Amino acid sequence: MASVRRLVLDVLKPHDPPLVDFTDQLSRVDGVAGATCTLVELDREVQNVEVTLEGENLDIGAVEETIDELGGTVHSIDLVACGDRLVTPQRPPRDA
């Protein structure tokens, strides 16, 4: 299996837990060295969040399980980075 070093996910989550707590819980998943969650859209009952995770060997299953336990749903995996070094896209996918 590939050694995943960066993941960008499109996630739908309820307002509870708050975004700070949601991000903190994701940062505690084994293999995650850092987590960033960006609010993309706010609705009456849910939040659409872009989740970016980095680590040496991210376990996608463990990440998805944690998101599910927190009441969220992964809509899509928008970016995956593997290899000895991280390569930053020249143009963000959402702007293409």
mmCIF file of C-alpha atoms in Angstrom:
data_model
loop_
_atom_site.group_PDB
_atom_site.id
_atom_site.type_symbol
_atom_site.label_atom_id
_atom_site.label_comp_id
_atom_site.label_asym_id
_atom_site.label_seq_id
_atom_site.Cartn_x
_atom_site.Cartn_y
_atom_site.Cartn_z
ATOM 1 C CA MET A 1 0.000 0.000 0.000
ATOM 2 C CA ALA A 2 1.198 3.539 -0.786
ATOM 3 C CA SER A 3 2.686 5.680 1.955
ATOM 4 C CA VAL A 4 0.298 8.648 2.024
ATOM 5 C CA ARG A 5 1.878 11.895 3.246
ATOM 6 C CA ARG A 6 -0.879 14.437 2.533
ATOM 7 C CA LEU A 7 -4.656 14.180 2.196
ATOM 8 C CA VAL A 8 -7.184 16.844 1.286
ATOM 9 C CA LEU A 9 -10.774 15.814 1.954
ATOM 10 C CA ASP A 10 -14.147 17.446 1.321
ATOM 11 C CA VAL A 11 -16.129 16.777 4.502
ATOM 12 C CA LEU A 12 -19.673 17.546 5.618
ATOM 13 C CA LYS A 13 -19.950 17.809 9.421
ATOM 14 C CA PRO A 14 -22.556 18.907 11.954
ATOM 15 C CA HIS A 15 -21.974 22.111 13.952
ATOM 16 C CA ASP A 16 -21.150 19.993 16.998
ATOM 17 C CA PRO A 17 -18.325 19.305 17.638
ATOM 18 C CA PRO A 18 -17.010 22.807 16.952
ATOM 19 C CA LEU A 19 -14.411 23.129 14.190
ATOM 20 C CA VAL A 20 -11.520 23.529 16.663
ATOM 21 C CA ASP A 21 -12.428 20.287 18.470
ATOM 22 C CA PHE A 22 -13.040 18.471 15.175
ATOM 23 C CA THR A 23 -9.595 19.508 13.910
ATOM 24 C CA ASP A 24 -7.932 18.598 17.210
ATOM 25 C CA GLN A 25 -9.436 15.090 17.109
ATOM 26 C CA LEU A 26 -8.195 14.577 13.551
ATOM 27 C CA SER A 27 -4.705 15.698 14.582
ATOM 28 C CA ARG A 28 -4.682 12.873 17.152
ATOM 29 C CA VAL A 29 -5.234 10.068 14.604
ATOM 30 C CA ASP A 30 -2.186 7.780 14.424
ATOM 31 C CA GLY A 31 0.214 8.948 11.739
ATOM 32 C CA VAL A 32 -1.161 12.489 11.517
ATOM 33 C CA ALA A 33 1.539 15.093 12.155
ATOM 34 C CA GLY A 34 -0.696 18.079 11.422
ATOM 35 C CA ALA A 35 -4.304 18.908 10.588
ATOM 36 C CA THR A 36 -5.979 21.975 9.120
ATOM 37 C CA CYS A 37 -9.718 22.407 8.602
ATOM 38 C CA THR A 38 -11.058 25.279 6.520
ATOM 39 C CA LEU A 39 -14.736 26.219 6.592
ATOM 40 C CA VAL A 40 -15.977 26.312 2.996
ATOM 41 C CA GLU A 41 -19.712 26.719 3.540
ATOM 42 C CA LEU A 42 -21.990 27.142 6.534
ATOM 43 C CA ASP A 43 -25.570 25.900 6.511
ATOM 44 C CA ARG A 44 -28.246 25.907 9.190
ATOM 45 C CA GLU A 45 -27.384 22.382 10.397
ATOM 46 C CA VAL A 46 -24.069 21.444 8.778
ATOM 47 C CA GLN A 47 -20.665 22.756 7.767
ATOM 48 C CA ASN A 48 -18.780 21.938 4.577
ATOM 49 C CA VAL A 49 -15.105 21.718 5.538
ATOM 50 C CA GLU A 50 -11.873 21.184 3.603
ATOM 51 C CA VAL A 51 -9.641 18.930 5.713
ATOM 52 C CA THR A 52 -5.891 18.858 5.054
ATOM 53 C CA LEU A 53 -3.787 16.258 6.866
ATOM 54 C CA GLU A 54 -0.062 15.616 6.723
ATOM 55 C CA GLY A 55 2.045 12.821 8.179
ATOM 56 C CA GLU A 56 4.534 10.130 7.244
ATOM 57 C CA ASN A 57 2.061 7.291 6.682
ATOM 58 C CA LEU A 58 -1.555 8.444 6.891
ATOM 59 C CA ASP A 59 -4.140 5.718 7.421
ATOM 60 C CA ILE A 60 -7.078 6.799 5.269
ATOM 61 C CA GLY A 61 -9.351 4.242 6.933
ATOM 62 C CA ALA A 62 -8.542 5.541 10.431
ATOM 63 C CA VAL A 63 -9.106 9.123 9.276
ATOM 64 C CA GLU A 64 -12.486 8.252 7.724
ATOM 65 C CA GLU A 65 -13.471 6.305 10.854
ATOM 66 C CA THR A 66 -12.642 9.285 13.084
ATOM 67 C CA ILE A 67 -14.620 11.655 10.860
ATOM 68 C CA ASP A 68 -17.564 9.233 10.999
ATOM 69 C CA GLU A 69 -17.334 8.986 14.810
ATOM 70 C CA LEU A 70 -17.457 12.794 14.971
ATOM 71 C CA GLY A 71 -20.670 12.790 12.909
ATOM 72 C CA GLY A 72 -19.066 13.817 9.621
ATOM 73 C CA THR A 73 -19.099 12.345 6.130
ATOM 74 C CA VAL A 74 -16.278 12.317 3.582
ATOM 75 C CA HIS A 75 -17.742 13.574 0.290
ATOM 76 C CA SER A 76 -14.534 13.168 -1.666
ATOM 77 C CA ILE A 77 -10.794 12.707 -1.482
ATOM 78 C CA ASP A 78 -9.590 15.764 -3.412
ATOM 79 C CA LEU A 79 -5.821 15.366 -3.150
ATOM 80 C CA VAL A 80 -3.409 12.589 -2.209
ATOM 81 C CA ALA A 81 0.365 13.031 -1.965
ATOM 82 C CA CYS A 82 2.780 10.099 -1.743
ATOM 83 C CA GLY A 83 6.532 9.707 -2.092
ATOM 84 C CA ASP A 84 9.738 10.917 -0.506
ATOM 85 C CA ARG A 85 8.744 14.571 -0.647
ATOM 86 C CA LEU A 86 5.561 16.605 -0.879
ATOM 87 C CA VAL A 87 4.860 18.307 -4.188
ATOM 88 C CA THR A 88 2.678 21.402 -4.058
ATOM 89 C CA PRO A 89 0.309 21.731 -7.037
ATOM 90 C CA GLN A 90 1.042 24.772 -9.202
ATOM 91 C CA ARG A 91 -2.655 25.600 -9.374
ATOM 92 C CA PRO A 92 -5.216 24.729 -6.674
ATOM 93 C CA PRO A 93 -7.715 22.131 -8.004
ATOM 94 C CA ARG A 94 -10.754 24.266 -7.066
ATOM 95 C CA ASP A 95 -9.461 27.135 -9.232
ATOM 96 C CA ALA A 96 -8.895 24.967 -12.318
#
